[in-house]
mmCIF file of C-alpha atoms in Angstrom:
data_model
loop_
_atom_site.group_PDB
_atom_site.id
_atom_site.type_symbol
_atom_site.label_atom_id
_atom_site.label_comp_id
_atom_site.label_asym_id
_atom_site.label_seq_id
_atom_site.Cartn_x
_atom_site.Cartn_y
_atom_site.Cartn_z
ATOM 1 C CA MET D 5 123.541 -23.743 58.700
ATOM 2 C CA ILE D 6 123.829 -24.950 62.252
ATOM 3 C CA ASN D 7 124.562 -21.799 64.243
ATOM 4 C CA LYS D 8 122.067 -20.038 66.478
ATOM 5 C CA ARG D 9 122.338 -16.659 64.770
ATOM 6 C CA SER D 10 121.443 -18.088 61.377
ATOM 7 C CA CYS D 11 118.558 -19.998 62.952
ATOM 8 C CA LYS D 12 117.218 -16.824 64.557
ATOM 9 C CA GLU D 13 117.535 -14.895 61.284
ATOM 10 C CA SER D 14 115.578 -17.598 59.458
ATOM 11 C CA ALA D 15 112.885 -17.601 62.137
ATOM 12 C CA LEU D 16 112.558 -13.819 62.002
ATOM 13 C CA ALA D 17 112.401 -13.859 58.203
ATOM 14 C CA LEU D 18 109.533 -16.355 58.385
ATOM 15 C CA LEU D 19 107.732 -14.327 61.066
ATOM 16 C CA LEU D 20 108.013 -11.182 58.962
ATOM 17 C CA ARG D 21 105.800 -12.790 56.331
ATOM 18 C CA ARG D 22 103.102 -14.085 58.699
ATOM 19 C CA ASP D 23 102.446 -15.373 62.209
ATOM 20 C CA TYR D 24 103.278 -18.974 63.009
ATOM 21 C CA ALA D 25 102.359 -21.344 65.807
ATOM 22 C CA THR D 26 105.411 -22.439 67.763
ATOM 23 C CA GLN D 27 105.186 -25.988 66.407
ATOM 24 C CA GLU D 28 104.852 -24.756 62.813
ATOM 25 C CA LEU D 29 107.957 -22.610 63.143
ATOM 26 C CA ILE D 30 109.911 -25.446 64.761
ATOM 27 C CA GLN D 31 109.000 -27.717 61.837
ATOM 28 C CA LYS D 32 110.086 -25.092 59.299
ATOM 29 C CA LEU D 33 113.438 -24.629 61.023
ATOM 30 C CA LYS D 34 114.015 -28.381 61.368
ATOM 31 C CA TYR D 35 113.310 -28.748 57.657
ATOM 32 C CA LYS D 36 115.988 -26.125 56.971
ATOM 33 C CA GLY D 37 118.475 -28.280 58.876
ATOM 34 C CA TYR D 38 118.939 -26.409 62.144
ATOM 35 C CA LEU D 39 119.834 -28.295 65.309
ATOM 36 C CA ALA D 40 117.135 -28.894 67.905
ATOM 37 C CA ASP D 41 119.163 -27.109 70.625
ATOM 38 C CA ASN D 42 119.486 -23.976 68.510
ATOM 39 C CA ILE D 43 115.819 -24.090 67.559
ATOM 40 C CA ASN D 44 114.730 -24.413 71.194
ATOM 41 C CA GLN D 45 116.939 -21.501 72.263
ATOM 42 C CA VAL D 46 115.584 -19.332 69.456
ATOM 43 C CA MET D 47 111.973 -20.304 70.265
ATOM 44 C CA ASP D 48 112.484 -19.378 73.927
ATOM 45 C CA GLU D 49 114.023 -16.051 72.952
ATOM 46 C CA LEU D 50 111.267 -15.210 70.448
ATOM 47 C CA ALA D 51 108.563 -16.103 72.972
ATOM 48 C CA ARG D 52 110.272 -14.010 75.659
ATOM 49 C CA ILE D 53 110.381 -10.892 73.474
ATOM 50 C CA GLY D 54 106.793 -11.422 72.299
ATOM 51 C CA TYR D 55 107.376 -12.376 68.667
ATOM 52 C CA LEU D 56 105.927 -15.843 69.134
ATOM 53 C CA GLN D 57 102.555 -15.974 70.900
ATOM 54 C CA ASP D 58 100.446 -19.065 70.364
ATOM 55 C CA GLU D 59 97.480 -17.484 72.153
ATOM 56 C CA ARG D 60 97.391 -14.465 69.845
ATOM 57 C CA TYR D 61 97.951 -16.679 66.811
ATOM 58 C CA THR D 62 95.112 -19.005 67.853
ATOM 59 C CA ALA D 63 92.664 -16.170 68.529
ATOM 60 C CA ASN D 64 93.429 -14.531 65.176
ATOM 61 C CA LEU D 65 93.116 -17.780 63.249
ATOM 62 C CA ILE D 66 89.814 -18.697 64.912
ATOM 63 C CA GLU D 67 88.431 -15.274 64.049
ATOM 64 C CA LYS D 68 89.649 -15.662 60.449
ATOM 65 C CA TYR D 69 87.941 -19.047 60.109
ATOM 66 C CA ARG D 70 84.763 -17.751 61.746
ATOM 67 C CA ARG D 71 84.578 -14.876 59.241
ATOM 68 C CA LYS D 72 84.952 -17.430 56.434
ATOM 69 C CA GLY D 73 81.937 -19.345 57.759
ATOM 70 C CA ILE D 74 83.883 -22.272 59.185
ATOM 71 C CA GLY D 75 82.391 -24.017 62.233
ATOM 72 C CA PRO D 76 83.997 -25.045 65.523
ATOM 73 C CA ARG D 77 84.571 -28.697 64.588
ATOM 74 C CA ARG D 78 86.542 -27.854 61.476
ATOM 75 C CA VAL D 79 88.411 -25.052 63.274
ATOM 76 C CA LEU D 80 89.541 -27.616 65.845
ATOM 77 C CA ILE D 81 90.875 -29.887 63.094
ATOM 78 C CA GLU D 82 92.637 -27.079 61.213
ATOM 79 C CA LEU D 83 94.331 -25.689 64.324
ATOM 80 C CA THR D 84 95.387 -29.150 65.474
ATOM 81 C CA LYS D 85 97.066 -29.644 62.079
ATOM 82 C CA ARG D 86 99.054 -26.478 62.762
ATOM 83 C CA GLY D 87 100.402 -27.902 66.011
ATOM 84 C CA ILE D 88 98.321 -25.913 68.476
ATOM 85 C CA SER D 89 97.429 -27.746 71.683
ATOM 86 C CA GLU D 90 93.827 -28.851 72.132
ATOM 87 C CA GLU D 91 93.689 -27.109 75.529
ATOM 88 C CA LEU D 92 94.532 -23.770 73.936
ATOM 89 C CA ILE D 93 92.069 -24.336 71.098
ATOM 90 C CA GLU D 94 89.271 -25.275 73.509
ATOM 91 C CA LYS D 95 89.998 -22.150 75.547
ATOM 92 C CA PHE D 96 89.207 -19.986 72.516
ATOM 93 C CA LEU D 97 86.360 -22.124 71.172
ATOM 94 C CA GLN D 98 84.385 -21.612 74.386
ATOM 95 C CA ASP D 99 82.571 -18.674 72.800
ATOM 96 C CA THR D 100 78.857 -18.592 73.275
ATOM 97 C CA ASP D 101 76.900 -20.819 70.974
ATOM 98 C CA LEU D 102 75.221 -17.695 69.636
ATOM 99 C CA VAL D 103 78.439 -16.575 67.917
ATOM 100 C CA TRP D 104 78.752 -19.920 66.128
ATOM 101 C CA GLN D 105 75.028 -19.935 65.385
ATOM 102 C CA ILE D 106 75.339 -16.562 63.669
ATOM 103 C CA SER D 107 78.341 -17.854 61.725
ATOM 104 C CA ALA D 108 76.362 -20.929 60.596
ATOM 105 C CA HIS D 109 73.433 -18.733 59.575
ATOM 106 C CA THR D 110 75.742 -16.411 57.624
ATOM 107 C CA ALA D 111 77.405 -19.347 55.827
ATOM 108 C CA TRP D 112 73.981 -20.799 54.949
ATOM 109 C CA THR D 113 72.669 -17.454 53.683
ATOM 110 C CA LYS D 114 75.774 -16.825 51.601
ATOM 111 C CA ARG D 115 75.643 -20.285 50.004
ATOM 112 C CA PHE D 116 71.885 -20.698 49.513
ATOM 113 C CA LYS D 117 70.939 -17.035 49.116
ATOM 114 C CA GLY D 118 67.811 -17.267 51.232
ATOM 115 C CA GLN D 119 66.085 -20.063 49.302
ATOM 116 C CA LYS D 120 63.740 -22.003 51.584
ATOM 117 C CA SER D 121 64.112 -25.768 51.812
ATOM 118 C CA GLN D 122 60.773 -27.564 51.799
ATOM 119 C CA HIS D 123 62.056 -30.537 49.806
ATOM 120 C CA ARG D 124 63.876 -33.297 51.696
ATOM 121 C CA LEU D 125 66.705 -33.541 49.158
ATOM 122 C CA GLU D 126 67.362 -29.809 49.337
ATOM 123 C CA ARG D 127 67.434 -29.940 53.143
ATOM 124 C CA GLY D 128 69.934 -32.806 52.937
ATOM 125 C CA LYS D 129 72.154 -30.752 50.666
ATOM 126 C CA GLN D 130 72.056 -27.836 53.096
ATOM 127 C CA ILE D 131 72.781 -30.072 56.082
ATOM 128 C CA ARG D 132 75.783 -31.667 54.334
ATOM 129 C CA PHE D 133 77.117 -28.232 53.409
ATOM 130 C CA LEU D 134 77.032 -27.069 57.029
ATOM 131 C CA GLN D 135 78.493 -30.373 58.262
ATOM 132 C CA TYR D 136 81.408 -29.994 55.860
ATOM 133 C CA ARG D 137 81.946 -26.471 57.176
ATOM 134 C CA GLY D 138 82.334 -27.923 60.669
ATOM 135 C CA PHE D 139 79.204 -26.822 62.481
ATOM 136 C CA THR D 140 77.666 -28.968 65.211
ATOM 137 C CA ASP D 141 74.480 -30.951 64.663
ATOM 138 C CA GLU D 142 72.606 -28.625 67.011
ATOM 139 C CA GLN D 143 73.742 -25.512 65.130
ATOM 140 C CA ILE D 144 72.853 -27.088 61.791
ATOM 141 C CA LYS D 145 69.410 -28.161 62.972
ATOM 142 C CA LYS D 146 68.617 -24.657 64.227
ATOM 143 C CA VAL D 147 69.680 -22.965 60.986
ATOM 144 C CA VAL D 148 68.007 -25.396 58.594
ATOM 145 C CA ASN D 149 64.757 -25.495 60.604
ATOM 146 C CA GLU D 150 64.691 -21.719 60.939
ATOM 147 C CA MET D 151 65.286 -21.201 57.231
ATOM 148 C CA SER D 152 62.760 -23.818 56.090
ATOM 149 C CA GLU D 153 60.031 -22.323 58.291
ATOM 150 C CA GLY D 154 61.056 -18.913 57.277
#
């Protein structure tokens, strides 16, 4: 299992199923027992022919998380776990605050179905929900205040 051809075939088989960050794919191939030299050669070749693009992967994953109602803090954590550099993540997280604000509002509406929060305990529950989802304190404050004034 140490030759370059087999390593490339394994990498392509993995990429056929879904996109991977470069670091994720390297880890998968190391786990399968391929040599680091072969892995690096295959990674270079796949990047050169456009099969491995961390920028595209990052943009798609951020959009996926945003549609799920996940905030920028949690997106940063999830992408870092996948081996994507913080510089690349920050590049894509630089969206206007309005985009994240809309995402926070959508997540709140989906979870609480428009119920207003006059009671302190209910507001706390809503704040914790949005914190867990990874929204910033400023985004949370805007959504909860807007929805309690309503």
